[in-house]
Amino acid sequence: MTDVTIECIQGNIAHQPDMDAVVNAANAQLMPGGGVAGAIHAAAGPGLAEECRAKAPIKPGEAVITAAHDMPNSYIIHCLGPVYGVDNPSDQLLAGCYRNALKLAKQEELESVAFPAISTGVFGYPLEDALGIAVQTLREASPACPRLRRLRLVLFSDDDLRVCQAILDRT
Ligand code: AR6
């Protein structure tokens, strides 16, 4: 048994000051973009893009970790989600993002990590399917991280939050 809690909230992934790390729904070049990547790079400042340059590119399903720069967290974990229906098998690549993010959390002995709904914006992954994979993968992988206590899924809208809460309640 694990005592890792998984919660979901409505909010902005760039404003989660009580978490050790936040996860970026990155692009392959780890550069500023729209959505989550735009919000995180804006909050972290230009030092983040500079650090990212040496770590890019990454492939769908992969994750890399950087400092959080001007953000109040200790780290940012950058995941490249699959473009739905283009990067295949999309479900396994999406699960890989969450699994690889937790491997980095284990390596850095993190206690808390906040995730956005990776791939469900520009990359087009249907929200309910993506969140089902997120919850299942986090539940499967978190027992291997002895220091981990809290996982948070940060949804951008109240509607998305309701979908996520229903998945957490029934699984
Ligand atoms: N906080 C929490 N969730 C957010 C935020 C935020 N600040 N902004 C958007 N979302 P996306 P992807 C939600 O497009 O699909 C970027 O341009 C959003 O409603 O950020 O993995 C990158 O540069 C959606 O549910 O990520 C890449 O090129 C989810 O977060 C590409 O988009 C993910 O939306 C990555 O696409």
Coordinates of N, CA and C and ligand atoms in Angstrom, one line a residue:
M1 N 0.8 -1.2 0.0 CA 0.0 0.0 0.0 C 0.9 1.3 0.0
T2 N 0.4 2.3 -0.7 CA 1.1 3.5 -0.7 C 0.2 4.6 0.0
D3 N 0.9 5.6 0.7 CA 0.1 6.6 1.2 C 0.3 7.9 0.4
V4 N 0.4 7.8 -0.9 CA 0.4 8.9 -1.8 C -1.0 9.3 -2.1
T5 N -1.3 10.6 -1.9 CA -2.7 11.1 -2.2 C -2.6 11.7 -3.6
I6 N -3.7 11.5 -4.4 CA -3.9 12.2 -5.7 C -5.1 13.0 -5.6
E7 N -4.9 14.3 -5.7 CA -6.1 15.2 -5.7 C -6.2 16.0 -7.0
C8 N -7.3 16.6 -7.3 CA -7.4 17.4 -8.5 C -8.0 18.8 -8.1
I9 N -7.6 19.8 -8.7 CA -8.1 21.2 -8.4 C -8.2 21.9 -9.7
Q10 N -9.0 23.0 -9.7 CA -9.0 23.9 -10.8 C -8.0 25.0 -10.5
G11 N -7.2 25.3 -11.5 CA -6.2 26.4 -11.3 C -5.2 26.5 -12.4
N12 N -4.1 27.2 -12.1 CA -3.1 27.5 -13.0 C -1.8 26.7 -12.6
I13 N -1.3 25.9 -13.5 CA -0.1 25.1 -13.1 C 1.1 25.9 -12.7
A14 N 1.1 27.1 -13.2 CA 2.3 28.0 -12.9 C 2.1 28.6 -11.5
H15 N 1.0 28.4 -10.8 CA 0.8 29.0 -9.5 C 0.5 27.9 -8.5
Q16 N 1.5 27.1 -8.2 CA 1.3 26.0 -7.3 C 2.5 26.0 -6.3
P17 N 2.6 27.1 -5.5 CA 3.8 27.3 -4.7 C 4.1 26.3 -3.7
D18 N 3.1 25.5 -3.3 CA 3.3 24.5 -2.2 C 3.8 23.1 -2.7
M19 N 4.1 23.0 -4.0 CA 4.5 21.7 -4.6 C 6.0 21.8 -4.9
D20 N 6.7 20.7 -4.6 CA 8.2 20.6 -4.9 C 8.5 20.8 -6.4
A21 N 7.6 20.2 -7.2 CA 7.8 20.3 -8.7 C 6.5 20.5 -9.4
V22 N 6.5 21.3 -10.5 CA 5.4 21.3 -11.4 C 5.8 20.8 -12.7
V23 N 4.9 20.2 -13.4 CA 5.2 19.5 -14.7 C 4.7 20.5 -15.8
N24 N 5.6 20.6 -16.8 CA 5.3 21.4 -18.0 C 4.8 20.4 -19.2
A25 N 3.7 20.8 -19.8 CA 3.3 20.1 -21.0 C 4.1 20.8 -22.2
A26 N 5.2 20.2 -22.4 CA 6.3 20.9 -23.2 C 6.1 20.7 -24.7
N27 N 6.9 21.4 -25.5 CA 7.1 21.1 -26.9 C 8.5 20.4 -27.0
A28 N 8.8 19.8 -28.1 CA 10.0 19.0 -28.2 C 11.3 19.9 -28.0
Q29 N 11.2 21.1 -28.3 CA 12.4 22.0 -28.1 C 12.5 22.6 -26.7
L30 N 11.4 22.3 -25.9 CA 11.4 22.8 -24.5 C 11.4 24.3 -24.4
M31 N 10.8 24.9 -25.5 CA 10.8 26.4 -25.6 C 9.4 26.9 -25.1
P32 N 9.3 28.3 -24.9 CA 8.0 28.8 -24.6 C 7.0 28.5 -25.7
G33 N 5.8 28.3 -25.4 CA 4.7 28.1 -26.4 C 3.4 28.7 -25.9
G34 N 2.3 28.0 -26.3 CA 1.0 28.5 -25.8 C 0.7 27.7 -24.5
G35 N -0.5 27.8 -24.0 CA -1.0 27.0 -22.9 C 0.0 26.9 -21.7
V36 N 0.1 25.7 -21.3 CA 1.0 25.4 -20.1 C 2.4 25.9 -20.3
A37 N 3.0 25.6 -21.4 CA 4.4 25.9 -21.7 C 4.6 27.5 -21.6
G38 N 3.6 28.2 -22.2 CA 3.7 29.6 -22.1 C 3.6 30.2 -20.7
A39 N 2.7 29.6 -19.9 CA 2.5 30.1 -18.5 C 3.7 29.8 -17.7
I40 N 4.3 28.6 -17.9 CA 5.5 28.2 -17.1 C 6.7 29.0 -17.4
H41 N 6.9 29.2 -18.7 CA 8.1 30.0 -19.1 C 7.9 31.4 -18.7
A42 N 6.7 32.0 -18.8 CA 6.5 33.4 -18.4 C 6.8 33.5 -16.9
A43 N 6.3 32.5 -16.1 CA 6.5 32.6 -14.6 C 8.0 32.3 -14.2
A44 N 8.7 31.5 -15.0 CA 10.0 31.1 -14.6 C 11.1 32.1 -15.1
G45 N 10.7 32.8 -16.1 CA 11.7 33.8 -16.6 C 12.6 33.2 -17.7
P46 N 13.5 34.1 -18.3 CA 14.3 33.7 -19.4 C 15.4 32.7 -19.1
G47 N 15.7 32.6 -17.8 CA 16.8 31.6 -17.4 C 16.3 30.2 -17.7
L48 N 15.0 29.9 -17.7 CA 14.5 28.6 -18.0 C 14.8 28.2 -19.4
A49 N 14.5 29.0 -20.4 CA 14.7 28.7 -21.8 C 16.2 28.5 -22.0
E50 N 17.0 29.2 -21.3 CA 18.5 29.1 -21.5 C 18.9 27.7 -21.0
E51 N 18.4 27.3 -19.8 CA 18.8 26.0 -19.3 C 18.2 24.9 -20.2
C52 N 17.0 25.1 -20.7 CA 16.4 24.1 -21.6 C 17.1 23.8 -22.9
R53 N 17.7 24.8 -23.4 CA 18.4 24.7 -24.7 C 19.3 23.5 -24.7
A54 N 20.0 23.2 -23.7 CA 21.0 22.1 -23.6 C 20.3 20.8 -23.5
K55 N 19.1 20.7 -23.1 CA 18.4 19.4 -22.8 C 17.5 19.0 -23.9
A56 N 17.2 19.9 -24.9 CA 16.3 19.6 -26.0 C 17.1 19.1 -27.2
P57 N 16.5 18.4 -28.2 CA 15.0 18.0 -28.1 C 14.7 16.8 -27.3
I58 N 13.5 16.6 -26.9 CA 13.0 15.4 -26.3 C 12.0 14.8 -27.2
K59 N 11.7 13.5 -27.0 CA 10.8 12.7 -27.8 C 9.4 12.5 -27.0
P60 N 8.3 12.2 -27.8 CA 7.1 12.0 -27.1 C 7.2 10.9 -26.0
G61 N 6.7 11.2 -24.8 CA 6.8 10.2 -23.7 C 8.0 10.4 -22.8
E62 N 8.9 11.3 -23.2 CA 10.1 11.5 -22.4 C 9.9 12.7 -21.4
A63 N 10.7 12.7 -20.4 CA 10.6 13.8 -19.4 C 12.1 14.2 -19.0
V64 N 12.3 15.5 -18.8 CA 13.5 16.0 -18.3 C 13.2 17.0 -17.2
I65 N 14.2 17.2 -16.3 CA 14.0 18.1 -15.1 C 15.0 19.2 -15.2
T66 N 14.5 20.4 -14.8 CA 15.3 21.6 -14.7 C 15.0 22.3 -13.4
A67 N 15.8 23.3 -13.1 CA 15.5 24.2 -12.0 C 14.2 25.0 -12.3
A68 N 13.7 25.6 -11.2 CA 12.4 26.3 -11.4 C 12.6 27.8 -11.7
H69 N 13.9 28.2 -11.6 CA 14.2 29.7 -11.8 C 13.4 30.6 -11.0
D70 N 12.6 31.5 -11.6 CA 11.8 32.5 -10.8 C 10.6 31.9 -10.2
M71 N 10.3 30.7 -10.5 CA 9.1 30.1 -9.8 C 9.4 29.7 -8.4
P72 N 8.4 29.5 -7.5 CA 8.6 29.2 -6.1 C 8.9 27.8 -5.9
N73 N 8.8 26.9 -6.9 CA 9.0 25.5 -6.7 C 10.5 25.2 -6.7
S74 N 10.8 23.9 -6.4 CA 12.2 23.5 -6.5 C 12.6 23.1 -8.0
Y75 N 11.7 22.5 -8.7 CA 12.0 22.0 -10.0 C 10.8 22.1 -10.9
I76 N 11.2 22.1 -12.2 CA 10.1 21.9 -13.3 C 10.5 20.6 -14.0
I77 N 9.5 19.7 -14.2 CA 9.7 18.5 -15.0 C 9.0 18.7 -16.3
H78 N 9.7 18.6 -17.4 CA 9.1 18.9 -18.7 C 8.8 17.6 -19.4
C79 N 7.5 17.4 -19.8 CA 7.1 16.2 -20.5 C 6.6 16.6 -21.9
L80 N 7.0 15.8 -22.9 CA 6.5 16.0 -24.2 C 5.4 14.9 -24.4
G81 N 4.1 15.4 -24.4 CA 3.0 14.4 -24.7 C 2.9 14.1 -26.1
P82 N 2.2 13.0 -26.5 CA 1.9 12.7 -27.9 C 0.9 13.6 -28.5
V83 N 1.1 13.9 -29.8 CA 0.0 14.6 -30.5 C -1.0 13.5 -30.8
Y84 N -2.2 13.7 -30.4 CA -3.2 12.6 -30.5 C -3.4 12.1 -31.9
G85 N -3.3 10.8 -32.1 CA -3.5 10.2 -33.4 C -2.3 10.3 -34.4
V86 N -1.3 11.0 -34.0 CA -0.1 11.2 -34.8 C 1.1 10.5 -34.2
D87 N 1.3 10.7 -32.9 CA 2.4 10.0 -32.2 C 1.8 8.8 -31.6
N88 N 2.1 7.6 -32.2 CA 1.4 6.4 -31.8 C 2.4 5.4 -31.2
P89 N 1.9 4.5 -30.2 CA 0.6 4.5 -29.7 C 0.4 5.6 -28.6
S90 N -0.6 6.5 -28.9 CA -0.7 7.7 -28.1 C -0.9 7.3 -26.6
D91 N -1.7 6.3 -26.3 CA -1.9 5.9 -24.9 C -0.7 5.6 -24.1
Q92 N 0.2 4.8 -24.8 CA 1.4 4.3 -24.1 C 2.4 5.5 -24.0
L93 N 2.4 6.4 -25.0 CA 3.4 7.5 -24.9 C 2.9 8.5 -23.8
L94 N 1.6 8.6 -23.7 CA 1.1 9.5 -22.6 C 1.4 8.9 -21.3
A95 N 1.1 7.6 -21.1 CA 1.5 7.0 -19.8 C 3.0 7.1 -19.5
G96 N 3.8 7.1 -20.6 CA 5.2 7.2 -20.4 C 5.6 8.6 -19.8
C97 N 4.9 9.6 -20.2 CA 5.1 11.0 -19.6 C 5.0 10.9 -18.1
Y98 N 3.9 10.4 -17.6 CA 3.6 10.4 -16.2 C 4.6 9.4 -15.5
R99 N 4.9 8.3 -16.1 CA 5.9 7.3 -15.5 C 7.3 8.0 -15.4
N100 N 7.7 8.6 -16.5 CA 9.0 9.2 -16.5 C 9.1 10.4 -15.6
A101 N 8.0 11.1 -15.5 CA 8.0 12.3 -14.5 C 8.2 11.7 -13.1
L102 N 7.6 10.6 -12.8 CA 7.7 10.1 -11.4 C 9.1 9.5 -11.2
K103 N 9.7 9.0 -12.3 CA 11.1 8.5 -12.1 C 12.0 9.7 -11.7
L104 N 11.8 10.8 -12.3 CA 12.6 12.0 -12.0 C 12.3 12.5 -10.5
A105 N 11.0 12.4 -10.2 CA 10.6 12.8 -8.8 C 11.3 11.8 -7.8
K106 N 11.4 10.6 -8.1 CA 12.0 9.6 -7.2 C 13.5 9.9 -7.1
Q107 N 14.2 10.2 -8.3 CA 15.6 10.5 -8.3 C 15.9 11.7 -7.4
E108 N 15.1 12.7 -7.5 CA 15.3 13.9 -6.7 C 14.7 13.9 -5.3
E109 N 14.1 12.7 -5.0 CA 13.4 12.5 -3.7 C 12.4 13.6 -3.4
L110 N 11.5 13.9 -4.3 CA 10.5 14.9 -4.2 C 9.3 14.3 -3.4
E111 N 8.7 15.2 -2.6 CA 7.5 14.8 -1.9 C 6.2 15.1 -2.6
S112 N 6.2 16.1 -3.5 CA 5.0 16.6 -4.1 C 5.2 17.1 -5.5
V113 N 4.3 16.7 -6.4 CA 4.4 17.0 -7.8 C 3.0 17.4 -8.3
A114 N 2.9 18.5 -9.1 CA 1.6 18.9 -9.7 C 1.7 18.8 -11.2
F115 N 0.7 18.2 -11.8 CA 0.7 17.9 -13.2 C -0.5 18.7 -13.9
P116 N -0.3 19.2 -15.1 CA -1.4 19.6 -15.9 C -1.9 18.4 -16.7
A117 N -3.0 18.5 -17.4 CA -3.6 17.4 -18.2 C -2.8 17.4 -19.6
I118 N -1.6 16.7 -19.5 CA -0.7 16.7 -20.7 C -1.4 16.2 -21.9
S119 N -1.2 16.9 -23.0 CA -1.7 16.5 -24.4 C -3.1 16.9 -24.7
T120 N -3.8 17.4 -23.7 CA -5.3 17.6 -23.9 C -5.6 19.0 -24.4
G121 N -4.6 19.8 -24.7 CA -4.9 21.1 -25.3 C -4.5 21.1 -26.8
V122 N -3.5 21.8 -27.2 CA -3.0 21.9 -28.6 C -2.9 20.5 -29.2
F123 N -2.4 19.5 -28.4 CA -2.1 18.2 -28.9 C -3.4 17.3 -29.1
G124 N -4.5 17.7 -28.6 CA -5.8 17.1 -29.1 C -6.2 15.8 -28.4
Y125 N -5.6 15.4 -27.3 CA -6.0 14.1 -26.7 C -7.3 14.3 -26.0
P126 N -8.3 13.5 -26.2 CA -9.6 13.6 -25.5 C -9.4 13.6 -24.0
L127 N -10.0 14.6 -23.4 CA -9.7 14.8 -21.9 C -10.0 13.6 -21.0
E128 N -11.1 13.0 -21.2 CA -11.5 11.9 -20.3 C -10.5 10.7 -20.4
D129 N -10.2 10.4 -21.7 CA -9.3 9.3 -21.9 C -7.9 9.6 -21.3
A130 N -7.5 10.9 -21.6 CA -6.1 11.3 -21.1 C -6.1 11.3 -19.6
L131 N -7.1 11.7 -18.9 CA -7.1 11.8 -17.4 C -7.2 10.4 -16.9
G132 N -7.9 9.5 -17.5 CA -7.9 8.1 -17.1 C -6.5 7.5 -17.1
I133 N -5.8 7.7 -18.2 CA -4.4 7.2 -18.2 C -3.5 7.9 -17.2
A134 N -3.7 9.2 -17.0 CA -2.9 9.9 -15.9 C -3.2 9.3 -14.6
V135 N -4.4 9.1 -14.2 CA -4.7 8.6 -12.8 C -4.2 7.2 -12.7
Q136 N -4.5 6.3 -13.7 CA -4.0 4.9 -13.6 C -2.5 4.8 -13.5
T137 N -1.8 5.6 -14.3 CA -0.3 5.5 -14.3 C 0.3 6.1 -13.0
L138 N -0.3 7.2 -12.5 CA 0.2 7.7 -11.3 C 0.0 6.8 -10.1
R139 N -1.2 6.1 -10.1 CA -1.4 5.1 -9.0 C -0.5 4.0 -9.1
E140 N -0.2 3.5 -10.4 CA 0.7 2.3 -10.5 C 2.1 2.7 -10.2
A141 N 2.6 3.9 -10.5 CA 4.0 4.2 -10.4 C 4.4 4.8 -9.1
S142 N 3.4 5.4 -8.4 CA 3.8 6.2 -7.2 C 4.3 5.3 -6.0
P143 N 3.9 4.0 -5.9 CA 4.5 3.2 -4.8 C 6.0 3.0 -4.9
A144 N 6.6 3.2 -6.1 CA 8.0 3.0 -6.2 C 8.8 4.3 -5.8
C145 N 8.1 5.3 -5.4 CA 8.7 6.6 -5.0 C 8.6 6.8 -3.5
P146 N 9.5 6.3 -2.7 CA 9.3 6.3 -1.2 C 9.1 7.6 -0.6
R147 N 9.6 8.7 -1.1 CA 9.5 10.0 -0.5 C 8.2 10.7 -0.9
L148 N 7.6 10.2 -1.9 CA 6.4 10.9 -2.5 C 5.2 10.9 -1.6
R149 N 4.5 12.0 -1.4 CA 3.3 12.0 -0.6 C 2.1 12.6 -1.3
R150 N 2.3 13.6 -2.2 CA 1.2 14.3 -2.7 C 1.3 14.5 -4.2
L151 N 0.3 14.1 -5.0 CA 0.2 14.3 -6.4 C -1.0 15.2 -6.6
R152 N -0.9 16.1 -7.5 CA -2.0 17.0 -7.8 C -2.2 17.2 -9.3
L153 N -3.4 17.0 -9.8 CA -3.7 17.3 -11.2 C -4.4 18.6 -11.2
V154 N -3.8 19.6 -12.0 CA -4.4 20.9 -12.0 C -5.1 21.1 -13.4
L155 N -6.4 21.3 -13.3 CA -7.3 21.4 -14.5 C -7.6 22.9 -14.7
F156 N -7.6 23.3 -15.9 CA -7.8 24.7 -16.2 C -9.2 25.2 -16.1
S157 N -10.2 24.3 -16.3 CA -11.6 24.8 -16.2 C -12.4 24.0 -15.2
D158 N -13.5 24.5 -14.8 CA -14.4 23.8 -13.8 C -14.9 22.5 -14.5
D159 N -15.2 22.6 -15.8 CA -15.7 21.4 -16.5 C -14.7 20.3 -16.5
D160 N -13.4 20.7 -16.8 CA -12.3 19.7 -16.8 C -12.1 19.1 -15.4
L161 N -12.3 20.0 -14.4 CA -12.1 19.5 -13.0 C -13.2 18.5 -12.7
R162 N -14.4 18.7 -13.1 CA -15.5 17.7 -12.8 C -15.2 16.4 -13.5
V163 N -14.7 16.4 -14.7 CA -14.3 15.1 -15.4 C -13.2 14.4 -14.5
C164 N -12.2 15.1 -14.1 CA -11.1 14.5 -13.3 C -11.6 14.0 -12.0
Q165 N -12.5 14.8 -11.3 CA -12.9 14.3 -10.0 C -13.8 13.0 -10.1
A166 N -14.5 12.9 -11.2 CA -15.4 11.7 -11.4 C -14.5 10.5 -11.6
I167 N -13.4 10.7 -12.3 CA -12.4 9.6 -12.6 C -11.8 9.2 -11.3
L168 N -11.3 10.1 -10.5 CA -10.7 9.8 -9.2 C -11.7 9.1 -8.3
D169 N -13.0 9.5 -8.3 CA -14.0 8.9 -7.4 C -14.3 7.5 -7.8
R170 N -14.3 7.2 -9.1 CA -14.8 5.8 -9.5 C -13.6 4.8 -9.7
T171 N -12.4 5.3 -9.6 CA -11.3 4.3 -9.9 C -10.5 4.1 -8.6
Ligands
AR6_1 N1 -2.6 25.8 -16.0 C1 -3.2 24.6 -16.1 N2 -3.7 24.0 -17.2 C2 -3.6 24.7 -18.3 C3 -2.9 26.0 -18.4 C4 -2.4 26.5 -17.2 N3 -1.8 27.7 -17.1 N4 -3.0 26.4 -19.7 C5 -3.6 25.5 -20.4 N5 -4.0 24.5 -19.6 P1 -1.5 22.6 -23.7 P2 -0.5 20.0 -24.9 C6 -4.6 23.2 -19.9 O1 -2.0 23.0 -25.0 O2 -1.9 19.7 -25.4 C7 2.1 24.3 -26.2 O3 1.9 25.4 -27.0 C8 -5.3 23.1 -21.3 O4 -6.7 23.6 -21.2 O5 -0.8 23.5 -22.8 O6 0.3 19.0 -24.2 C9 3.5 23.6 -26.2 O7 4.4 24.5 -26.7 C10 -5.2 21.6 -21.5 O8 -6.3 20.9 -20.9 O9 -0.5 21.3 -23.8 C11 3.3 22.4 -27.1 O10 3.6 22.7 -28.5 C12 -3.9 21.2 -20.9 O11 -3.6 22.2 -20.0 C13 1.9 22.1 -27.0 O12 1.2 23.3 -26.7 C14 -2.8 21.0 -21.9 O13 -2.8 22.0 -22.9 C15 1.6 21.0 -26.0 O14 0.2 20.6 -26.1

